[in-house]
């Protein structure tokens, strides 16, 4: 139950399982169920803001990765793969779509002419600058219900949980 005593959707599911299968310890189901539901809600909210910028979250992911790499805002396809959680085929498709839209370009790698680098174009840089501003404002909006201490504690716990997987 929440701090105000209200049951959320996951509480109802847990109550049903406790009634039907009292032999099961469903505590982890509550944690993972809430994380999954929260992820779904947050993804929808993030996607809505990015779509107003003309970007999908997957396109933003690539553009933001290139932007935060620093000037000259270019990475090899392999470096992009390391920084995202997608397959090489998916990354190639994303790069192709971003190139068609004029946000990125493939350039010869000056250190190895046999390979290419993916670089932000001026249009891509301007687009990601505007999008990241809107994204950060949205993130603050989405987390406004948490105090600074809540955010720090949640971040600490999520980092600990994530460490087992990464």
PDB file of N, CA and C in Angstrom, residues 10-11 13-15 17-18 21-35 161:
ATOM      1  N   UNK A  10      -0.592  -3.341  -8.411  1.00  0.00           N
ATOM      2  CA  UNK A  10       0.264  -4.461  -8.007  1.00  0.00           C
ATOM      3  C   UNK A  10      -0.181  -5.024  -6.665  1.00  0.00           C
ATOM      4  N   UNK A  11      -0.599  -4.162  -5.734  1.00  0.00           N
ATOM      5  CA  UNK A  11      -1.117  -4.647  -4.449  1.00  0.00           C
ATOM      6  C   UNK A  11      -2.284  -5.605  -4.667  1.00  0.00           C
ATOM      7  N   UNK A  13      -2.891  -7.477  -7.329  1.00  0.00           N
ATOM      8  CA  UNK A  13      -2.365  -8.731  -7.884  1.00  0.00           C
ATOM      9  C   UNK A  13      -1.744  -9.577  -6.774  1.00  0.00           C
ATOM     10  N   UNK A  14      -0.959  -8.944  -5.915  1.00  0.00           N
ATOM     11  CA  UNK A  14      -0.312  -9.666  -4.822  1.00  0.00           C
ATOM     12  C   UNK A  14      -1.351 -10.256  -3.868  1.00  0.00           C
ATOM     13  N   UNK A  15      -2.401  -9.491  -3.593  1.00  0.00           N
ATOM     14  CA  UNK A  15      -3.461  -9.988  -2.708  1.00  0.00           C
ATOM     15  C   UNK A  15      -4.128 -11.224  -3.320  1.00  0.00           C
ATOM     16  N   UNK A  17      -2.726 -13.381  -5.424  1.00  0.00           N
ATOM     17  CA  UNK A  17      -1.797 -14.502  -5.315  1.00  0.00           C
ATOM     18  C   UNK A  17      -1.712 -15.015  -3.881  1.00  0.00           C
ATOM     19  N   UNK A  18      -1.723 -14.123  -2.919  1.00  0.00           N
ATOM     20  CA  UNK A  18      -1.651 -14.550  -1.511  1.00  0.00           C
ATOM     21  C   UNK A  18      -2.896 -15.345  -1.129  1.00  0.00           C
ATOM     22  N   UNK A  21      -2.515 -18.670  -3.550  1.00  0.00           N
ATOM     23  CA  UNK A  21      -1.320 -19.474  -3.318  1.00  0.00           C
ATOM     24  C   UNK A  21      -0.554 -18.934  -2.103  1.00  0.00           C
ATOM     25  N   UNK A  22      -1.127 -19.123  -0.907  1.00  0.00           N
ATOM     26  CA  UNK A  22      -0.474 -18.591   0.296  1.00  0.00           C
ATOM     27  C   UNK A  22       0.899 -19.213   0.559  1.00  0.00           C
ATOM     28  N   UNK A  23       1.223 -20.290  -0.129  1.00  0.00           N
ATOM     29  CA  UNK A  23       2.522 -20.943   0.033  1.00  0.00           C
ATOM     30  C   UNK A  23       3.645 -20.206  -0.692  1.00  0.00           C
ATOM     31  N   UNK A  24       3.313 -19.273  -1.590  1.00  0.00           N
ATOM     32  CA  UNK A  24       4.321 -18.550  -2.362  1.00  0.00           C
ATOM     33  C   UNK A  24       4.731 -17.257  -1.674  1.00  0.00           C
ATOM     34  N   UNK A  25       6.026 -16.952  -1.716  1.00  0.00           N
ATOM     35  CA  UNK A  25       6.529 -15.662  -1.257  1.00  0.00           C
ATOM     36  C   UNK A  25       6.535 -14.740  -2.477  1.00  0.00           C
ATOM     37  N   UNK A  26       5.553 -13.862  -2.566  1.00  0.00           N
ATOM     38  CA  UNK A  26       5.389 -13.020  -3.752  1.00  0.00           C
ATOM     39  C   UNK A  26       5.986 -11.621  -3.583  1.00  0.00           C
ATOM     40  N   UNK A  27       6.777 -11.425  -2.548  1.00  0.00           N
ATOM     41  CA  UNK A  27       7.386 -10.105  -2.342  1.00  0.00           C
ATOM     42  C   UNK A  27       8.166  -9.622  -3.570  1.00  0.00           C
ATOM     43  N   UNK A  28       9.040 -10.467  -4.176  1.00  0.00           N
ATOM     44  CA  UNK A  28       9.752  -9.990  -5.372  1.00  0.00           C
ATOM     45  C   UNK A  28       8.814  -9.643  -6.528  1.00  0.00           C
ATOM     46  N   UNK A  29       7.671 -10.310  -6.603  1.00  0.00           N
ATOM     47  CA  UNK A  29       6.701 -10.021  -7.652  1.00  0.00           C
ATOM     48  C   UNK A  29       6.227  -8.571  -7.540  1.00  0.00           C
ATOM     49  N   UNK A  30       6.092  -8.087  -6.322  1.00  0.00           N
ATOM     50  CA  UNK A  30       5.678  -6.701  -6.124  1.00  0.00           C
ATOM     51  C   UNK A  30       6.719  -5.723  -6.629  1.00  0.00           C
ATOM     52  N   UNK A  31       7.971  -5.983  -6.288  1.00  0.00           N
ATOM     53  CA  UNK A  31       9.063  -5.099  -6.715  1.00  0.00           C
ATOM     54  C   UNK A  31       9.175  -5.102  -8.236  1.00  0.00           C
ATOM     55  N   UNK A  32       9.253  -6.297  -8.818  1.00  0.00           N
ATOM     56  CA  UNK A  32       9.436  -6.392 -10.262  1.00  0.00           C
ATOM     57  C   UNK A  32       8.200  -5.921 -11.022  1.00  0.00           C
ATOM     58  N   UNK A  33       7.018  -6.205 -10.490  1.00  0.00           N
ATOM     59  CA  UNK A  33       5.789  -5.735 -11.126  1.00  0.00           C
ATOM     60  C   UNK A  33       5.708  -4.220 -11.151  1.00  0.00           C
ATOM     61  N   UNK A  34       6.083  -3.591 -10.042  1.00  0.00           N
ATOM     62  CA  UNK A  34       6.060  -2.125  -9.996  1.00  0.00           C
ATOM     63  C   UNK A  34       7.109  -1.533 -10.929  1.00  0.00           C
ATOM     64  N   UNK A  35       8.287  -2.132 -10.974  1.00  0.00           N
ATOM     65  CA  UNK A  35       9.318  -1.639 -11.893  1.00  0.00           C
ATOM     66  C   UNK A  35       8.833  -1.737 -13.341  1.00  0.00           C
ATOM     67  N   UNK A 161      20.678  -2.859  -7.475  1.00  0.00           N
ATOM     68  CA  UNK A 161      19.914  -3.898  -8.165  1.00  0.00           C
ATOM     69  C   UNK A 161      20.490  -4.137  -9.560  1.00  0.00           C
TER      70      UNK A 161
END
